[in-house]
Amino acid sequence: MTSLLTNNGAMVALQTLQTVTNNLTETQTQISTGKRVGSASDNAAVWAISKTMESDIAGFESISDSLALGEATVAVASAGAEQVVEKLTEIKELLVSAQSENVDHDKIQNDITKKTEQVASIISAAQFNGANLLATDVDGNGATSLGVLASLDRVGATGTPSATEIAVDTVDFEANVDLSGMTTVADATSAATALGEIEAFLTTAIDGAAALGADSSRLKDQGGFVNKLTNAMKQGISALTDTNMEEASARLKALQTQQQLAVQTLSIANNAPSAVMQLFR
C-alpha cells in the first residue's frame, strides 16, 4: 500500500544515510587525528588503560633524567678516583726511588708534598651538582650515599606505583686516603715506612675506583633498560589507540560509496509518492 502520509521507504533510507554519515565522520576523525581511541567515549576501557600507561611513561622519562644525572655524578667521582690512583702511583714511584741513600730526600719529600696536595684537591673537586662521592659527606647534609631514582613499580593495573632507588655509597677518600699524616721522607728508613703507608692508601683507592666503576656501569645499564621499557610502552599505547591508516583508508572509500548510494536511495524513496499522480489521470 502506498501512503501519502507515511513514506516508509524514505524513513529507512534516511536512517541508513544517517548511519553511514556518522560512520564516515568517525572515520574521517580517526584519519585526521591519527587516533582510533582519542577520548573516553570512543572506548572507555582502552582509553583508561592508555592514560595510565601515558602517566607511567611520563614518570619513566623523569627517571631517565634522574639516571642520567646520577650517572654523570658517578662518572665525575670515578674520574677523580682514577686520577687519585694515578697520583698515588707516582708517589709510590718517588718512595721507591727514595730507598737509595745517595738521593736528595728533601726534594723527593717536596715532590710528595705537592702530589699530596693535588690528591686532596682532586678529592674536594670531584663533585657534580653538589654531590661528591669521594667525600665523607656526599651532599653536605651528612649523607653517606647518593640515592638515584631508578624505576617505577606498579602492582596490578590500578596499583599505586612505588619508586625504586639505586644507592651509590661514598668511597670516602676524604678520610680513607688522607695523606696528611703520612711519614715524612728524610732517609731510606722513613721512605720504607712511607712506602708501606702509600701501598695501603693505593689499595684503598683502587678498591674505591673499582666500586665507582661498577656503580657507573649499573646506572648505565638501568638507563638503557628504562629507555627500552619506555619505547615498549609507547608502542603498546600506539597499538591500542592509534589509527590503522591502511584499514581506515579502505573504510573511508567504502563509506563514501555507501553515502552516495544512500543519497540516491533516499532520492528514489522521496519520489515514490509522486507515482500516485498517475492513478488520477
Coordinates of C-alpha atoms in Angstrom, one line a residue:
M1 CA 0.0 0.0 0.0
T2 CA 1.2 3.5 -1.0
S3 CA 0.6 6.2 1.6
L4 CA 0.9 9.9 1.1
L5 CA 1.2 10.5 4.9
T6 CA 3.9 8.0 5.7
N7 CA 6.8 7.2 3.4
N8 CA 8.4 4.1 5.0
G9 CA 11.0 3.8 2.2
A10 CA 12.2 7.3 2.8
M11 CA 12.4 6.8 6.6
V12 CA 14.5 3.6 6.1
A13 CA 16.7 5.4 3.5
L14 CA 17.2 8.4 5.8
Q15 CA 18.2 6.2 8.8
T16 CA 20.7 4.4 6.6
L17 CA 22.1 7.7 5.3
Q18 CA 22.5 9.0 8.9
T19 CA 24.3 5.8 10.0
V20 CA 26.6 5.9 7.0
T21 CA 27.3 9.7 7.6
N22 CA 28.1 9.1 11.3
N23 CA 30.5 6.3 10.4
L24 CA 32.1 8.4 7.7
T25 CA 32.5 11.3 10.2
E26 CA 34.1 8.9 12.7
T27 CA 36.5 7.5 10.1
Q28 CA 37.5 11.0 8.9
T29 CA 38.2 12.0 12.5
Q30 CA 40.3 8.9 13.1
I31 CA 42.3 9.7 9.9
S32 CA 42.7 13.4 10.7
T33 CA 43.8 12.9 14.3
G34 CA 45.6 9.6 13.8
K35 CA 43.8 8.2 16.9
R36 CA 41.3 5.4 16.8
V37 CA 40.6 6.0 20.5
G38 CA 41.0 9.7 21.2
S39 CA 38.5 10.1 24.0
A40 CA 36.8 8.0 26.7
S41 CA 33.6 7.9 24.6
D42 CA 35.4 6.0 21.8
N43 CA 36.4 3.1 24.0
A44 CA 36.3 3.8 27.8
A45 CA 38.4 0.7 28.8
V46 CA 41.1 1.2 26.2
W47 CA 41.2 5.0 26.9
A48 CA 41.7 4.4 30.6
I49 CA 44.5 1.9 30.1
S50 CA 46.3 4.2 27.6
K51 CA 46.1 7.2 30.0
T52 CA 47.5 5.1 32.9
M53 CA 50.3 4.0 30.6
E54 CA 51.0 7.5 29.5
S55 CA 51.3 8.7 33.0
D56 CA 53.8 5.9 33.7
I57 CA 55.7 6.9 30.6
A58 CA 55.9 10.5 31.9
G59 CA 57.3 9.0 35.1
F60 CA 59.9 6.9 33.4
E61 CA 61.0 9.9 31.3
S62 CA 61.7 11.7 34.6
I63 CA 63.5 8.6 35.8
S64 CA 65.7 8.7 32.7
D65 CA 66.7 12.2 33.6
S66 CA 67.5 11.1 37.2
L67 CA 69.6 8.2 36.0
A68 CA 71.5 10.5 33.6
L69 CA 72.2 12.9 36.4
G70 CA 73.3 10.1 38.7
E71 CA 75.5 8.5 36.0
A72 CA 77.2 11.9 35.5
T73 CA 77.8 12.3 39.2
V74 CA 79.3 8.8 39.5
A75 CA 81.3 9.4 36.3
V76 CA 82.9 12.6 37.8
A77 CA 83.7 10.7 41.0
S78 CA 85.1 7.7 39.1
A79 CA 87.3 10.0 37.0
G80 CA 88.5 11.6 40.3
A81 CA 89.2 8.3 41.9
E82 CA 91.2 7.1 38.9
Q83 CA 93.2 10.3 39.0
V84 CA 93.9 9.8 42.7
V85 CA 95.2 6.3 41.9
E86 CA 97.5 7.7 39.3
K87 CA 98.9 10.3 41.8
L88 CA 99.4 7.7 44.5
T89 CA 101.2 5.5 42.0
E90 CA 103.5 8.5 41.2
I91 CA 104.1 9.0 45.0
K92 CA 104.9 5.3 45.3
E93 CA 107.5 5.6 42.5
L94 CA 109.1 8.5 44.4
L95 CA 109.2 6.5 47.6
V96 CA 110.8 3.5 45.8
S97 CA 113.5 5.9 44.5
A98 CA 113.9 7.3 48.0
Q99 CA 115.1 3.8 49.2
S100 CA 118.6 4.7 48.0
E101 CA 120.9 6.6 50.3
N102 CA 122.5 8.7 47.7
V103 CA 119.4 10.7 46.6
D104 CA 118.1 14.1 47.7
H105 CA 115.4 13.1 50.2
D106 CA 114.3 16.7 50.7
K107 CA 113.5 17.2 47.0
I108 CA 111.6 13.8 47.0
Q109 CA 109.6 14.9 50.0
N110 CA 108.9 18.2 48.3
D111 CA 107.5 16.4 45.3
I112 CA 105.5 14.1 47.5
T113 CA 104.0 17.1 49.4
K114 CA 102.9 18.7 46.1
K115 CA 101.3 15.4 44.9
T116 CA 99.7 15.0 48.3
E117 CA 98.1 18.5 48.0
Q118 CA 97.0 17.6 44.5
V119 CA 95.3 14.4 45.8
A120 CA 93.4 16.5 48.4
S121 CA 92.4 19.0 45.7
I122 CA 91.1 16.2 43.4
I123 CA 89.0 14.7 46.2
S124 CA 87.4 18.0 47.1
A125 CA 86.8 19.0 43.4
A126 CA 85.3 15.7 42.3
Q127 CA 81.7 16.8 42.8
F128 CA 78.8 17.2 40.4
N129 CA 75.7 19.2 41.1
G130 CA 76.7 19.4 44.8
A131 CA 77.3 15.7 45.3
N132 CA 80.8 14.3 46.0
L133 CA 81.2 10.6 46.2
L134 CA 84.8 10.9 47.2
A135 CA 84.0 12.9 50.3
T136 CA 82.8 11.6 53.7
D137 CA 79.6 13.7 53.4
V138 CA 78.1 13.2 50.0
D139 CA 75.9 16.3 49.9
G140 CA 76.9 18.4 52.8
N141 CA 73.9 17.2 54.9
G142 CA 75.5 14.1 56.4
A143 CA 74.5 11.6 53.7
T144 CA 76.9 8.7 53.1
S145 CA 75.3 7.6 49.9
L146 CA 73.6 9.0 46.8
G147 CA 70.1 7.8 46.0
V148 CA 69.4 7.7 42.3
L149 CA 65.7 7.2 41.2
A150 CA 65.9 4.0 39.1
S151 CA 62.4 2.6 38.5
L152 CA 58.7 2.9 38.9
D153 CA 57.0 -0.3 40.0
R154 CA 53.2 -0.8 39.8
V155 CA 51.5 -3.9 41.1
G156 CA 48.4 -4.6 39.1
A157 CA 46.6 -2.3 36.6
T158 CA 45.3 0.0 39.3
G159 CA 48.0 -0.4 41.9
T160 CA 49.8 2.6 43.4
P161 CA 53.2 3.0 41.7
S162 CA 56.3 3.0 44.0
A163 CA 59.7 4.4 43.3
T164 CA 62.9 2.3 43.5
E165 CA 66.3 3.8 44.1
I166 CA 69.8 2.7 43.4
A167 CA 72.1 3.7 46.3
V168 CA 75.6 4.7 45.4
D169 CA 77.8 4.7 48.5
T170 CA 80.6 7.2 49.0
V171 CA 84.1 5.7 48.9
D172 CA 85.2 8.3 51.4
F173 CA 88.7 9.1 50.1
E174 CA 88.5 12.2 52.2
A175 CA 89.0 10.1 55.3
N176 CA 90.5 6.8 53.9
V177 CA 93.0 8.4 51.6
D178 CA 94.1 11.2 53.9
L179 CA 97.9 11.6 53.1
S180 CA 98.4 14.5 55.6
G181 CA 99.6 12.2 58.3
M182 CA 102.0 10.1 56.2
T183 CA 105.6 9.7 57.3
T184 CA 107.9 12.4 56.1
V185 CA 110.7 11.1 53.9
A186 CA 114.1 12.1 55.5
D187 CA 116.1 9.0 54.7
A188 CA 115.8 5.4 53.3
T189 CA 114.3 4.1 56.5
S190 CA 111.5 6.7 56.7
A191 CA 111.0 6.2 52.9
A192 CA 110.4 2.5 53.5
T193 CA 107.8 3.3 56.2
A194 CA 106.1 5.7 53.9
L195 CA 106.1 3.2 51.1
G196 CA 104.1 0.8 53.3
E197 CA 101.6 3.5 54.1
I198 CA 101.2 4.6 50.5
E199 CA 100.7 1.0 49.5
A200 CA 97.7 0.8 51.9
F201 CA 96.3 4.0 50.5
L202 CA 96.8 2.8 47.0
T203 CA 94.9 -0.4 47.7
T204 CA 92.0 1.6 49.2
A205 CA 91.9 4.0 46.2
I206 CA 91.9 1.1 43.7
D207 CA 89.1 -0.6 45.5
G208 CA 87.1 2.6 45.6
A209 CA 87.7 3.4 42.0
A210 CA 86.6 -0.1 41.1
A211 CA 83.4 0.3 43.2
L212 CA 82.5 3.5 41.5
G213 CA 83.1 1.9 38.1
A214 CA 80.7 -0.9 38.9
D215 CA 78.1 1.6 40.1
S216 CA 78.5 3.6 36.9
S217 CA 78.0 0.5 34.8
R218 CA 74.9 -0.4 36.8
L219 CA 73.4 3.1 36.3
K220 CA 74.2 3.0 32.6
D221 CA 72.5 -0.4 32.2
Q222 CA 69.5 0.7 34.2
G223 CA 69.2 3.8 32.0
G224 CA 69.3 1.6 28.9
F225 CA 66.6 -0.6 30.3
V226 CA 64.3 2.3 31.2
N227 CA 64.7 3.7 27.7
K228 CA 63.7 0.3 26.2
L229 CA 60.8 0.0 28.6
T230 CA 59.5 3.5 27.7
N231 CA 59.7 2.7 24.0
A232 CA 57.9 -0.6 24.5
M233 CA 55.1 1.2 26.5
K234 CA 54.8 3.8 23.7
Q235 CA 54.4 1.0 21.2
G236 CA 51.8 -0.6 23.3
I237 CA 49.8 2.6 23.5
S238 CA 50.1 3.0 19.8
A239 CA 48.7 -0.5 19.2
L240 CA 45.8 0.3 21.4
T241 CA 44.8 3.8 20.3
D242 CA 46.4 4.7 17.0
T243 CA 44.5 4.5 13.7
N244 CA 45.4 1.8 11.3
M245 CA 45.7 4.1 8.3
E246 CA 45.6 1.4 5.6
E247 CA 42.4 0.0 7.2
A248 CA 40.9 3.5 7.7
S249 CA 41.6 4.4 4.1
A250 CA 39.8 1.4 2.7
R251 CA 36.9 2.0 5.1
L252 CA 36.7 5.7 4.1
K253 CA 36.4 4.7 0.4
A254 CA 33.7 2.2 1.2
L255 CA 31.7 4.6 3.3
Q256 CA 31.9 7.3 0.7
T257 CA 30.4 4.9 -1.8
Q258 CA 27.7 3.9 0.7
Q259 CA 26.9 7.5 1.3
Q260 CA 26.4 8.2 -2.4
L261 CA 24.2 5.1 -2.7
A262 CA 22.2 6.1 0.4
V263 CA 21.6 9.6 -1.1
Q264 CA 20.3 8.1 -4.3
T265 CA 18.1 5.6 -2.4
L266 CA 16.6 8.5 -0.3
S267 CA 16.0 10.4 -3.5
I268 CA 14.2 7.5 -5.1
A269 CA 12.2 6.9 -1.9
N270 CA 11.2 10.6 -1.8
N271 CA 10.0 10.5 -5.4
A272 CA 7.9 7.3 -4.9
P273 CA 4.7 9.1 -3.7
S274 CA 4.7 11.2 -6.9
A275 CA 3.9 8.0 -8.8
V276 CA 0.4 8.1 -7.3
M277 CA -0.4 11.0 -9.6
Q278 CA -0.5 8.6 -12.5
L279 CA -3.5 6.9 -10.9
F280 CA -5.6 10.0 -11.1
R281 CA -5.0 10.9 -14.8

